[in-house]
Coordinates of C-alpha atoms and ligand atoms in Angstrom, one line a residue:
M305 CA 52.3 294.1 46.1
P306 CA 52.3 292.6 42.4
P307 CA 55.0 289.8 41.6
I308 CA 58.4 290.0 39.3
T309 CA 59.1 287.6 37.5
V310 CA 62.7 287.0 36.5
V311 CA 63.7 285.1 33.1
G312 CA 67.3 284.3 33.5
S313 CA 69.9 281.9 34.6
I314 CA 71.6 280.1 37.2
N315 CA 74.5 279.2 37.6
R316 CA 76.6 277.4 39.8
D317 CA 79.3 279.4 41.2
L318 CA 82.4 278.1 42.1
V319 CA 85.3 280.9 43.1
L320 CA 88.5 280.0 43.7
T321 CA 90.9 282.9 46.0
V322 CA 94.1 282.6 45.0
E323 CA 97.6 284.8 45.1
D324 CA 98.5 286.1 41.7
L325 CA 96.4 284.4 38.7
P326 CA 97.4 281.6 37.3
R327 CA 99.6 283.1 33.5
P328 CA 99.4 280.6 30.2
G329 CA 99.8 277.0 30.6
E330 CA 100.7 277.6 34.5
T331 CA 99.4 276.1 37.4
V332 CA 98.7 277.4 41.3
L333 CA 96.9 276.6 44.3
A334 CA 93.9 278.4 45.2
R335 CA 94.0 279.9 49.2
G336 CA 90.2 279.5 49.7
F337 CA 87.0 278.2 48.2
V338 CA 83.3 278.7 47.9
E339 CA 80.5 277.4 46.3
G340 CA 77.4 279.3 46.1
V341 CA 74.7 279.8 43.7
G342 CA 74.7 282.5 40.9
G343 CA 73.7 283.9 37.3
K344 CA 72.5 287.1 36.8
G345 CA 68.9 286.2 36.8
A346 CA 68.9 284.3 40.6
N347 CA 71.4 287.1 41.7
Q348 CA 69.1 289.9 40.5
A349 CA 66.0 287.5 42.0
V350 CA 67.2 287.0 45.3
A351 CA 68.7 290.7 45.7
A352 CA 64.9 291.6 45.1
A353 CA 63.7 288.8 47.3
R354 CA 65.5 290.6 49.9
L355 CA 64.2 293.3 49.8
G356 CA 60.8 292.0 49.7
S357 CA 59.4 291.2 46.5
R358 CA 57.7 288.1 46.2
V359 CA 59.7 286.8 42.9
R360 CA 59.5 283.9 40.7
M361 CA 62.2 282.3 38.3
V362 CA 62.1 281.6 35.0
A363 CA 65.1 278.7 34.2
R364 CA 66.4 275.4 33.4
V365 CA 68.5 273.8 35.1
G366 CA 70.8 270.4 35.4
P367 CA 69.9 267.3 37.3
D368 CA 73.1 267.9 39.9
A369 CA 70.7 271.6 41.1
D370 CA 68.8 270.4 44.2
A371 CA 70.5 272.2 46.6
I372 CA 70.3 275.4 44.0
L373 CA 66.9 275.2 44.1
R374 CA 66.2 274.7 47.6
A375 CA 68.6 278.0 48.2
L376 CA 66.5 280.0 46.7
A377 CA 63.8 279.3 47.2
A378 CA 65.2 279.6 51.2
E379 CA 65.5 283.3 49.7
G380 CA 61.9 283.4 49.5
V381 CA 62.5 283.2 45.0
D382 CA 59.3 280.7 43.7
V383 CA 61.5 278.4 42.0
G384 CA 57.8 277.0 40.3
A385 CA 59.0 277.6 36.7
V386 CA 62.0 276.2 36.6
R387 CA 62.1 273.2 34.0
P388 CA 65.1 270.8 34.3
A389 CA 67.3 270.1 31.5
P390 CA 67.9 266.2 31.7
E391 CA 70.4 265.7 29.6
S392 CA 72.6 268.9 30.7
T393 CA 74.4 270.5 33.3
T394 CA 73.4 273.0 35.8
G395 CA 75.3 276.4 34.3
I396 CA 78.8 277.0 36.1
A397 CA 80.9 280.2 36.9
S398 CA 84.4 279.3 37.7
V399 CA 86.0 282.3 39.1
V400 CA 89.2 282.9 40.3
V401 CA 90.0 285.9 42.2
D402 CA 93.7 287.5 42.8
R403 CA 94.6 289.3 46.7
A404 CA 94.0 292.6 44.8
G405 CA 90.0 291.5 43.7
E406 CA 91.3 291.1 40.1
N407 CA 89.6 288.5 38.6
T408 CA 89.0 286.3 35.9
I409 CA 86.4 284.5 34.7
V410 CA 84.8 281.2 32.5
V411 CA 81.3 280.0 32.3
N412 CA 79.7 277.2 30.9
P413 CA 76.2 278.2 30.6
G414 CA 75.0 274.3 30.3
A415 CA 71.5 274.1 31.1
N416 CA 70.8 278.0 30.6
A417 CA 71.4 277.3 26.9
E418 CA 68.4 275.2 26.7
L419 CA 66.2 277.7 28.1
S420 CA 63.9 277.5 24.8
V421 CA 60.5 279.9 23.8
A422 CA 58.5 276.9 25.1
D423 CA 59.4 276.7 29.0
L424 CA 58.3 280.5 28.8
P425 CA 54.8 280.5 31.0
Q426 CA 52.2 282.0 29.2
R427 CA 51.3 284.2 30.9
L428 CA 54.9 286.0 31.8
A429 CA 53.0 289.3 33.4
R430 CA 49.8 288.4 35.2
S431 CA 48.5 292.1 36.1
A432 CA 49.3 295.5 34.0
G433 CA 52.7 296.8 35.5
E434 CA 54.3 293.4 36.9
V435 CA 57.6 293.5 36.5
V436 CA 59.5 291.3 34.6
L437 CA 62.8 291.0 34.8
V438 CA 65.0 289.8 31.6
Q439 CA 68.8 289.7 30.8
H440 CA 71.8 288.0 28.3
E441 CA 72.6 285.0 30.1
I442 CA 70.0 282.6 27.7
S443 CA 69.9 282.9 24.3
A444 CA 68.1 286.3 22.6
E445 CA 65.2 283.9 21.1
V446 CA 64.1 283.9 24.3
V447 CA 65.1 287.1 25.3
A448 CA 62.8 288.5 22.2
A449 CA 60.2 286.3 22.9
A450 CA 60.2 286.8 27.0
V451 CA 60.3 290.9 27.2
L452 CA 57.5 290.8 23.5
R453 CA 54.9 289.0 25.4
A454 CA 55.6 290.3 28.7
R455 CA 55.0 294.0 27.0
E456 CA 52.1 292.3 25.2
Q457 CA 50.1 291.0 28.8
G458 CA 50.8 294.7 29.8
G459 CA 53.9 294.0 32.2
T460 CA 56.2 296.6 33.1
V461 CA 59.8 295.4 31.1
V462 CA 63.2 296.0 32.8
L463 CA 66.0 294.6 30.4
N464 CA 69.8 294.4 31.7
P465 CA 71.6 294.0 28.4
A466 CA 74.8 291.7 30.6
P467 CA 76.8 290.7 28.4
A468 CA 77.0 292.9 26.5
R469 CA 75.3 291.9 22.6
P470 CA 73.0 293.5 20.3
V471 CA 69.4 293.8 20.8
A472 CA 66.7 294.2 17.8
P473 CA 65.2 297.3 17.3
E474 CA 61.3 296.3 18.0
V475 CA 62.7 294.1 21.1
L476 CA 64.8 297.7 22.1
A477 CA 60.7 299.2 21.7
A478 CA 59.8 296.9 23.5
V479 CA 61.2 297.9 26.7
D480 CA 60.1 299.9 29.4
V481 CA 63.6 300.3 31.6
L482 CA 66.8 299.1 29.7
V483 CA 69.9 298.8 32.4
P484 CA 72.9 298.3 30.7
N485 CA 76.3 299.6 32.3
L486 CA 78.8 301.7 30.5
G487 CA 80.0 299.1 28.1
E488 CA 77.1 297.8 27.3
L489 CA 75.6 300.9 26.2
A490 CA 78.0 301.4 23.7
T491 CA 77.6 297.6 22.5
L492 CA 74.0 298.7 21.7
L493 CA 74.9 302.4 20.6
G494 CA 77.9 300.8 18.5
A495 CA 80.0 303.5 19.6
E496 CA 83.4 303.4 22.4
P497 CA 82.3 303.3 25.7
P498 CA 81.9 306.5 27.1
A499 CA 83.9 308.2 29.9
G500 CA 81.6 308.5 32.9
P501 CA 78.5 310.4 32.9
D502 CA 79.0 312.9 31.4
G503 CA 79.8 310.5 28.3
A504 CA 77.2 308.3 29.1
R505 CA 75.0 311.9 28.8
E506 CA 76.1 313.0 25.7
L507 CA 75.5 309.5 24.2
L508 CA 72.4 309.0 25.3
E509 CA 70.9 312.5 23.3
L510 CA 72.9 311.9 20.5
A511 CA 71.7 308.3 19.7
A512 CA 68.2 307.6 20.9
L513 CA 67.8 304.0 21.9
P514 CA 63.7 303.1 21.1
C515 CA 63.4 301.9 24.5
R516 CA 61.2 304.3 26.9
A517 CA 63.8 304.8 29.3
V518 CA 67.3 304.2 30.0
V519 CA 69.0 303.8 33.9
V520 CA 73.3 303.3 33.1
T521 CA 75.2 302.1 35.6
L522 CA 78.3 304.3 36.1
G523 CA 79.9 302.0 39.0
A524 CA 81.4 304.4 41.9
D525 CA 79.5 307.0 40.0
G526 CA 76.4 305.8 40.1
A527 CA 73.4 306.0 37.7
L528 CA 72.8 307.7 34.7
V529 CA 68.8 308.2 34.3
K530 CA 66.7 309.2 31.0
Q531 CA 63.3 309.4 30.7
P532 CA 61.8 310.4 27.2
G533 CA 61.5 314.1 26.8
R534 CA 63.6 315.1 29.8
P535 CA 67.0 315.4 30.4
A536 CA 69.2 312.6 32.3
V537 CA 69.4 313.0 35.4
H538 CA 72.6 312.3 37.3
L539 CA 72.4 310.0 40.4
P540 CA 75.9 309.7 42.4
A541 CA 76.6 306.8 44.6
P542 CA 77.4 307.2 48.0
V543 CA 80.6 307.2 48.7
V544 CA 81.7 303.7 50.2
D545 CA 84.8 301.7 50.9
A546 CA 84.2 299.3 48.0
V547 CA 85.7 295.6 48.9
D548 CA 84.1 293.6 46.6
T549 CA 82.2 294.5 43.2
V550 CA 80.7 291.4 41.7
G551 CA 77.3 291.8 42.4
A552 CA 76.8 295.6 42.1
G553 CA 74.9 295.3 39.3
D554 CA 72.6 292.4 39.5
T555 CA 71.7 294.2 43.2
F556 CA 71.1 296.8 41.3
C557 CA 68.9 295.8 38.9
G558 CA 66.8 293.3 41.4
A559 CA 66.2 296.6 43.8
L560 CA 65.6 298.5 40.7
A561 CA 62.4 295.7 39.8
D562 CA 61.9 295.7 43.6
S563 CA 60.4 299.9 43.8
L564 CA 58.9 299.3 40.5
A565 CA 57.1 296.7 41.6
R566 CA 55.5 298.9 44.0
G567 CA 55.0 301.7 41.8
A568 CA 57.8 304.6 42.3
D569 CA 58.6 306.0 39.8
L570 CA 61.1 305.5 38.0
L571 CA 63.7 308.2 39.4
A572 CA 62.6 307.1 42.9
A573 CA 63.5 303.3 42.1
A574 CA 66.8 304.6 40.4
E575 CA 67.7 306.1 43.7
R576 CA 67.6 303.2 45.6
A577 CA 68.8 300.9 44.0
V578 CA 72.0 303.1 43.3
R579 CA 71.9 303.0 47.5
A580 CA 71.4 299.1 47.3
A581 CA 74.1 298.2 45.2
S582 CA 76.1 300.6 46.7
L583 CA 76.1 298.6 50.3
A584 CA 76.2 295.1 48.4
V585 CA 79.8 296.6 47.1
T586 CA 80.6 296.6 50.8
G587 CA 80.5 293.3 51.3
L588 CA 82.5 290.1 49.6
G589 CA 80.5 287.9 47.2
A590 CA 77.4 288.6 45.1
Q591 CA 74.4 287.3 46.9
S592 CA 76.1 287.6 50.6
A593 CA 76.5 291.2 50.0
M594 CA 72.9 292.3 48.9
P595 CA 70.8 294.0 51.6
S596 CA 67.7 293.2 53.6
A597 CA 64.8 296.3 53.1
A598 CA 66.2 297.1 56.9
Q599 CA 70.0 297.2 56.1
L600 CA 68.6 299.2 53.2
D601 CA 66.0 301.7 55.1
A602 CA 69.1 302.1 57.8
A603 CA 71.3 303.1 55.5
A604 CA 69.7 305.9 54.2
G605 CA 72.1 309.0 53.3
P606 CA 72.9 311.6 51.0
L607 CA 73.4 311.1 48.1
G608 CA 77.4 311.6 46.8
A609 CA 78.1 311.3 50.6
P610 CA 79.3 308.8 53.1
A611 CA 76.4 306.1 53.7
P612 CA 76.4 304.1 56.9
L613 CA 77.5 300.7 56.9
P614 CA 74.5 298.5 58.1
D615 CA 74.4 296.3 60.8
A616 CA 75.0 292.5 59.9
T617 CA 73.0 289.9 60.1
Ligands
ATP2107 P1 79.7 293.9 37.9 O1 79.2 293.1 36.9 O2 80.9 294.6 38.7 O3 77.9 293.2 39.2 P2 77.9 296.2 36.5 O4 79.0 296.9 35.8 O5 77.1 295.9 36.0 O6 78.8 295.4 37.8 P3 78.3 298.4 37.8 O7 77.9 299.8 37.1 O8 79.5 298.8 38.2 O9 77.4 297.4 37.3 O10 77.9 299.0 39.1 C1 76.0 299.0 39.3 C2 75.7 300.2 41.0 O11 76.9 299.4 42.1 C3 76.4 301.0 40.1 O12 75.0 301.7 39.9 C4 76.5 301.8 41.8 O13 74.9 302.1 42.9 C5 77.3 300.8 42.8 N1 78.7 301.1 42.7 C6 79.6 300.1 42.0 N2 80.3 300.1 42.5 C7 80.5 301.3 43.4 C8 82.2 301.7 43.9 N3 83.0 301.8 44.2 N4 81.1 302.8 45.1 C9 79.8 302.5 45.4 N5 79.2 302.4 44.5 C10 79.5 301.1 43.9

Protein backbone atom coordinates (compact mmCIF):
# COMPACT_ATOMS: atom_id res chain seq x y z
CA MET A 1 0.00 0.00 0.00
CA PRO A 2 1.49 3.42 -0.94
CA PRO A 3 2.17 5.71 2.02
CA ILE A 4 0.24 8.89 2.81
CA THR A 5 1.93 12.26 3.21
CA VAL A 6 0.24 14.78 5.50
CA VAL A 7 1.31 18.42 5.14
CA GLY A 8 -0.08 20.31 8.10
CA SER A 9 -0.07 21.44 11.68
CA ILE A 10 1.11 19.94 14.94
CA ASN A 11 -0.17 21.48 18.17
CA ARG A 12 0.21 21.01 21.87
CA ASP A 13 -3.42 20.77 23.06
CA LEU A 14 -4.04 22.19 26.53
CA VAL A 15 -7.57 21.17 27.53
CA LEU A 16 -9.16 22.70 30.64
CA THR A 17 -12.57 21.51 31.82
CA VAL A 18 -14.75 24.02 33.70
CA GLU A 19 -18.32 24.21 35.04
CA ASP A 20 -19.19 27.28 32.96
CA LEU A 21 -17.14 29.06 30.31
CA PRO A 22 -15.71 32.30 31.78
CA ARG A 23 -17.34 35.57 30.73
CA PRO A 24 -15.07 38.44 29.56
CA GLY A 25 -13.03 39.62 32.56
CA GLU A 26 -13.97 36.59 34.69
CA THR A 27 -11.53 34.03 36.17
CA VAL A 28 -12.81 30.51 36.85
CA LEU A 29 -11.11 27.47 38.36
CA ALA A 30 -10.69 24.41 36.15
CA ARG A 31 -12.06 21.02 37.25
CA GLY A 32 -9.47 19.18 35.20
CA PHE A 33 -6.56 19.58 32.83
CA VAL A 34 -5.17 17.30 30.13
CA GLU A 35 -2.28 17.94 27.78
CA GLY A 36 -2.05 16.08 24.48
CA VAL A 37 -0.99 16.14 20.85
CA GLY A 38 -3.34 17.91 18.43
CA GLY A 39 -3.47 20.09 15.35
CA LYS A 40 -5.44 19.08 12.29
CA GLY A 41 -2.35 17.72 10.51
CA ALA A 42 -1.23 15.54 13.41
CA ASN A 43 -4.80 14.40 14.14
CA GLN A 44 -5.42 13.33 10.56
CA ALA A 45 -2.02 11.60 10.40
CA VAL A 46 -2.83 9.62 13.55
CA ALA A 47 -6.33 8.75 12.29
CA ALA A 48 -4.86 7.22 9.11
CA ALA A 49 -1.98 5.50 10.94
CA ARG A 50 -4.37 3.91 13.43
CA LEU A 51 -6.24 2.37 10.52
CA GLY A 52 -2.99 0.80 9.33
CA SER A 53 -1.64 3.29 6.78
CA ARG A 54 2.02 4.24 6.57
CA VAL A 55 1.97 7.98 7.18
CA ARG A 56 4.69 10.62 7.06
CA MET A 57 4.20 14.16 8.30
CA VAL A 58 5.62 17.35 6.86
CA ALA A 59 5.42 20.06 9.53
CA ARG A 60 7.40 22.34 11.82
CA VAL A 61 7.63 22.31 15.59
CA GLY A 62 9.48 24.33 18.22
CA PRO A 63 12.41 23.06 20.31
CA ASP A 64 9.87 22.02 22.98
CA ALA A 65 8.34 19.20 20.94
CA ASP A 66 10.35 16.08 21.90
CA ALA A 67 7.46 14.43 23.73
CA ILE A 68 5.03 15.30 20.93
CA LEU A 69 7.29 13.80 18.26
CA ARG A 70 7.77 10.66 20.40
CA ALA A 71 3.99 10.35 20.76
CA LEU A 72 3.45 10.67 17.01
CA ALA A 73 6.21 8.14 16.29
CA ALA A 74 4.60 5.76 18.80
CA GLU A 75 1.42 5.98 16.69
CA GLY A 76 3.50 4.89 13.69
CA VAL A 77 3.71 8.34 12.09
CA ASP A 78 7.04 9.00 10.34
CA VAL A 79 8.25 12.35 11.70
CA GLY A 80 11.49 12.42 9.67
CA ALA A 81 10.21 15.36 7.57
CA VAL A 82 9.13 17.41 10.62
CA ARG A 83 11.62 20.27 10.81
CA PRO A 84 12.58 22.27 13.89
CA ALA A 85 11.71 25.97 14.10
CA PRO A 86 14.37 26.98 16.66
CA GLU A 87 13.11 30.55 17.13
CA SER A 88 9.50 29.53 17.68
CA THR A 89 7.39 27.39 19.98
CA THR A 90 5.22 24.48 18.92
CA GLY A 91 1.66 25.54 18.05
CA ILE A 92 -0.64 25.66 21.06
CA ALA A 93 -4.40 25.13 21.22
CA SER A 94 -5.86 26.29 24.51
CA VAL A 95 -9.25 24.58 24.80
CA VAL A 96 -11.80 25.30 27.53
CA VAL A 97 -14.73 22.88 27.73
CA ASP A 98 -17.80 23.41 29.97
CA ARG A 99 -20.01 20.74 31.53
CA ALA A 100 -22.37 20.78 28.53
CA GLY A 101 -19.49 20.05 26.15
CA GLU A 102 -19.52 23.61 24.76
CA ASN A 103 -16.00 24.89 24.14
CA THR A 104 -13.89 27.91 23.29
CA ILE A 105 -10.51 27.46 21.62
CA VAL A 106 -7.61 29.87 21.18
CA VAL A 107 -4.81 28.73 18.88
CA ASN A 108 -1.32 30.16 18.75
CA PRO A 109 0.03 28.86 15.41
CA GLY A 110 3.67 29.16 16.58
CA ALA A 111 5.94 26.92 14.50
CA ASN A 112 3.06 25.96 12.15
CA ALA A 113 3.23 29.51 10.75
CA GLU A 114 6.95 28.98 10.07
CA LEU A 115 6.35 26.03 7.72
CA SER A 116 7.59 27.35 4.36
CA VAL A 117 7.62 26.15 0.76
CA ALA A 118 11.33 25.35 1.26
CA ASP A 119 10.35 22.82 3.96
CA LEU A 120 8.32 20.75 1.47
CA PRO A 121 10.16 17.62 0.28
CA GLN A 122 10.96 17.72 -3.44
CA ARG A 123 8.90 14.58 -3.87
CA LEU A 124 5.59 14.85 -2.06
CA ALA A 125 3.95 12.03 -4.00
CA ARG A 126 6.66 9.44 -4.55
CA SER A 127 4.48 7.14 -6.65
CA ALA A 128 1.37 7.65 -8.80
CA GLY A 129 -1.79 7.74 -6.73
CA GLU A 130 0.04 8.33 -3.44
CA VAL A 131 -2.30 10.33 -1.22
CA VAL A 132 -1.18 13.79 -0.10
CA LEU A 133 -3.45 15.26 2.57
CA VAL A 134 -3.39 19.01 3.36
CA GLN A 135 -5.39 21.29 5.72
CA HIS A 136 -5.58 25.04 6.37
CA GLU A 137 -3.68 25.38 9.67
CA ILE A 138 -0.57 26.35 7.66
CA SER A 139 -0.05 29.33 5.32
CA ALA A 140 -2.08 29.59 2.10
CA GLU A 141 1.21 29.80 0.20
CA VAL A 142 2.40 26.43 1.52
CA VAL A 143 -1.02 24.86 0.93
CA ALA A 144 -0.95 26.05 -2.69
CA ALA A 145 2.63 24.83 -3.27
CA ALA A 146 1.94 21.43 -1.69
CA VAL A 147 -1.28 20.88 -3.65
CA LEU A 148 0.25 21.91 -6.99
CA ARG A 149 3.45 19.91 -6.47
CA ALA A 150 1.63 16.77 -5.36
CA ARG A 151 -0.71 17.00 -8.35
CA GLU A 152 2.17 17.49 -10.79
CA GLN A 153 3.79 14.35 -9.36
CA GLY A 154 0.68 12.26 -9.98
CA GLY A 155 -0.48 12.17 -6.36
CA THR A 156 -4.07 11.97 -5.20
CA VAL A 157 -4.56 15.33 -3.52
CA VAL A 158 -7.03 15.60 -0.64
CA LEU A 159 -7.63 19.12 0.75
CA ASN A 160 -9.54 19.69 3.98
CA PRO A 161 -10.09 23.49 3.82
CA ALA A 162 -10.35 23.89 7.60
CA PRO A 163 -10.35 26.43 9.18
CA ALA A 164 -12.45 28.15 6.53
CA ARG A 165 -10.72 30.53 4.13
CA PRO A 166 -11.03 31.03 0.37
CA VAL A 167 -8.87 28.92 -1.98
CA ALA A 168 -7.54 30.17 -5.34
CA PRO A 169 -9.29 28.54 -8.34
CA GLU A 170 -6.02 27.18 -9.76
CA VAL A 171 -5.32 25.45 -6.44
CA LEU A 172 -8.85 24.00 -6.28
CA ALA A 173 -8.41 22.76 -9.85
CA ALA A 174 -5.44 20.66 -8.68
CA VAL A 175 -7.40 19.03 -5.85
CA ASP A 176 -8.75 15.52 -6.39
CA VAL A 177 -10.99 15.40 -3.31
CA LEU A 178 -12.06 18.49 -1.38
CA VAL A 179 -13.42 17.73 2.11
CA PRO A 180 -15.19 20.78 3.61
CA ASN A 181 -17.87 20.89 6.30
CA LEU A 182 -20.96 23.00 5.61
CA GLY A 183 -19.40 26.24 6.87
CA GLU A 184 -16.21 25.72 4.89
CA LEU A 185 -18.22 24.91 1.75
CA ALA A 186 -20.13 28.17 2.17
CA THR A 187 -16.88 30.15 2.53
CA LEU A 188 -15.44 28.56 -0.63
CA LEU A 189 -18.57 29.43 -2.61
CA GLY A 190 -19.12 32.86 -1.00
CA ALA A 191 -22.61 31.69 0.03
CA GLU A 192 -24.65 31.39 3.22
CA PRO A 193 -24.03 28.04 5.01
CA PRO A 194 -26.49 25.53 3.50
CA ALA A 195 -28.96 23.68 5.72
CA GLY A 196 -28.31 19.93 5.87
CA PRO A 197 -27.83 17.44 3.04
CA ASP A 198 -30.45 18.96 0.71
CA GLY A 199 -29.07 22.48 1.06
CA ALA A 200 -25.52 21.23 0.44
CA ARG A 201 -26.67 19.23 -2.57
CA GLU A 202 -28.42 22.28 -4.09
CA LEU A 203 -25.38 24.47 -3.50
CA LEU A 204 -23.02 21.93 -5.07
CA GLU A 205 -25.25 21.51 -8.14
CA LEU A 206 -25.64 25.28 -8.57
CA ALA A 207 -22.08 26.44 -7.98
CA ALA A 208 -19.61 23.99 -9.45
CA LEU A 209 -16.18 23.89 -7.77
CA PRO A 210 -13.20 23.32 -10.09
CA CYS A 211 -11.84 20.37 -8.04
CA ARG A 212 -12.49 16.80 -9.22
CA ALA A 213 -14.72 15.63 -6.36
CA VAL A 214 -16.21 17.09 -3.18
CA VAL A 215 -17.09 15.25 0.02
CA VAL A 216 -19.06 17.52 2.34
CA THR A 217 -19.19 16.41 5.98
CA LEU A 218 -22.59 17.02 7.60
CA GLY A 219 -22.05 16.21 11.28
CA ALA A 220 -24.73 13.79 12.52
CA ASP A 221 -26.19 13.77 8.98
CA GLY A 222 -23.11 11.98 7.60
CA ALA A 223 -21.62 13.15 4.31
CA LEU A 224 -22.45 14.09 0.74
CA VAL A 225 -20.24 12.83 -2.11
CA LYS A 226 -20.23 14.76 -5.40
CA GLN A 227 -18.28 13.34 -8.32
CA PRO A 228 -18.13 14.87 -11.80
CA GLY A 229 -21.03 13.98 -14.05
CA ARG A 230 -22.91 12.11 -11.31
CA PRO A 231 -25.64 13.24 -8.91
CA ALA A 232 -24.50 13.83 -5.33
CA VAL A 233 -24.83 10.77 -3.05
CA HIS A 234 -25.87 11.21 0.60
CA LEU A 235 -24.25 8.80 3.07
CA PRO A 236 -26.14 9.03 6.39
CA ALA A 237 -24.09 8.52 9.56
CA PRO A 238 -24.80 5.58 11.85
CA VAL A 239 -26.89 6.71 14.83
CA VAL A 240 -24.57 6.81 17.82
CA ASP A 241 -24.51 8.22 21.33
CA ALA A 242 -22.33 11.26 20.60
CA VAL A 243 -20.21 12.26 23.60
CA ASP A 244 -17.67 14.64 22.08
CA THR A 245 -17.46 15.67 18.43
CA VAL A 246 -13.95 17.18 18.73
CA GLY A 247 -11.78 15.54 16.08
CA ALA A 248 -14.70 14.11 14.07
CA GLY A 249 -13.66 15.94 10.92
CA ASP A 250 -10.01 14.93 11.39
CA THR A 251 -10.97 11.27 11.85
CA PHE A 252 -13.07 11.52 8.69
CA CYS A 253 -10.18 12.95 6.63
CA GLY A 254 -7.61 10.45 7.98
CA ALA A 255 -9.92 7.51 7.32
CA LEU A 256 -10.77 8.78 3.83
CA ALA A 257 -7.05 9.05 3.01
CA ASP A 258 -6.42 5.55 4.42
CA SER A 259 -9.07 4.00 2.14
CA LEU A 260 -8.01 5.98 -0.93
CA ALA A 261 -4.39 4.89 -0.35
CA ARG A 262 -5.64 1.28 -0.39
CA GLY A 263 -7.21 1.89 -3.80
CA ALA A 264 -10.85 2.16 -2.67
CA ASP A 265 -13.18 4.19 -4.89
CA LEU A 266 -14.38 7.49 -3.47
CA LEU A 267 -17.85 6.33 -2.41
CA ALA A 268 -16.48 3.31 -0.53
CA ALA A 269 -13.76 5.48 1.04
CA ALA A 270 -16.32 8.09 2.15
CA GLU A 271 -18.58 5.42 3.62
CA ARG A 272 -15.73 4.02 5.73
CA ALA A 273 -14.80 7.58 6.75
CA VAL A 274 -18.40 8.23 7.88
CA ARG A 275 -18.27 5.07 10.00
CA ALA A 276 -14.84 5.91 11.47
CA ALA A 277 -15.88 9.47 12.38
CA SER A 278 -19.15 8.31 13.92
CA LEU A 279 -17.15 6.02 16.22
CA ALA A 280 -14.78 8.89 17.10
CA VAL A 281 -17.67 10.98 18.47
CA THR A 282 -18.58 8.24 20.97
CA GLY A 283 -15.39 8.88 23.00
CA LEU A 284 -13.82 11.90 24.68
CA GLY A 285 -10.96 13.78 23.02
CA ALA A 286 -9.70 13.83 19.44
CA GLN A 287 -6.90 11.30 19.00
CA SER A 288 -7.92 9.22 22.01
CA ALA A 289 -11.28 8.43 20.38
CA MET A 290 -10.01 7.52 16.89
CA PRO A 291 -10.76 3.88 16.04
CA SER A 292 -8.28 1.19 15.01
CA ALA A 293 -8.97 -0.86 11.87
CA ALA A 294 -10.18 -3.76 14.07
CA GLN A 295 -12.60 -1.51 15.96
CA LEU A 296 -13.90 -0.04 12.72
CA ASP A 297 -14.36 -3.47 11.10
CA ALA A 298 -16.16 -4.72 14.23
CA ALA A 299 -18.60 -1.79 14.09
CA ALA A 300 -19.74 -2.42 10.50
CA GLY A 301 -23.51 -2.04 10.37
CA PRO A 302 -26.04 -0.27 8.19
CA LEU A 303 -25.63 3.48 7.77
CA GLY A 304 -28.36 5.49 9.44
CA ALA A 305 -28.86 2.74 12.03
CA PRO A 306 -27.36 2.20 15.50
CA ALA A 307 -23.75 1.01 15.26
CA PRO A 308 -22.40 -1.34 17.94
CA LEU A 309 -19.77 0.32 20.14
CA PRO A 310 -16.20 -0.91 19.66
CA ASP A 311 -14.35 -2.74 22.45
CA ALA A 312 -12.28 -0.28 24.45
CA THR A 313 -8.59 -1.17 23.99
P1 LIG B 1 -15.03 18.96 14.00
O1 LIG B 1 -14.61 20.37 13.65
O2 LIG B 1 -15.91 18.84 15.22
O3 LIG B 1 -13.94 17.97 13.98
P2 LIG B 1 -16.23 19.01 11.38
O4 LIG B 1 -17.14 20.21 11.37
O5 LIG B 1 -14.95 19.10 10.63
O6 LIG B 1 -16.02 18.49 12.85
P3 LIG B 1 -18.49 17.27 10.99
O7 LIG B 1 -19.20 17.40 9.70
O8 LIG B 1 -19.11 17.87 12.20
O9 LIG B 1 -16.99 17.75 10.77
O10 LIG B 1 -18.28 15.72 11.30
C1 LIG B 1 -17.44 14.89 10.52
C2 LIG B 1 -18.02 13.50 10.45
O11 LIG B 1 -18.14 12.98 11.79
C3 LIG B 1 -19.42 13.42 9.88
O12 LIG B 1 -19.36 13.31 8.46
C4 LIG B 1 -19.96 12.14 10.54
O13 LIG B 1 -19.48 11.00 9.84
C5 LIG B 1 -19.28 12.16 11.91
N1 LIG B 1 -20.16 12.74 12.94
C6 LIG B 1 -20.09 13.99 13.46
N2 LIG B 1 -21.05 14.17 14.40
C7 LIG B 1 -21.74 13.00 14.48
C8 LIG B 1 -22.85 12.52 15.26
N3 LIG B 1 -23.45 13.31 16.17
N4 LIG B 1 -23.27 11.25 15.06
C9 LIG B 1 -22.68 10.44 14.16
N5 LIG B 1 -21.62 10.84 13.40
C10 LIG B 1 -21.16 12.09 13.54
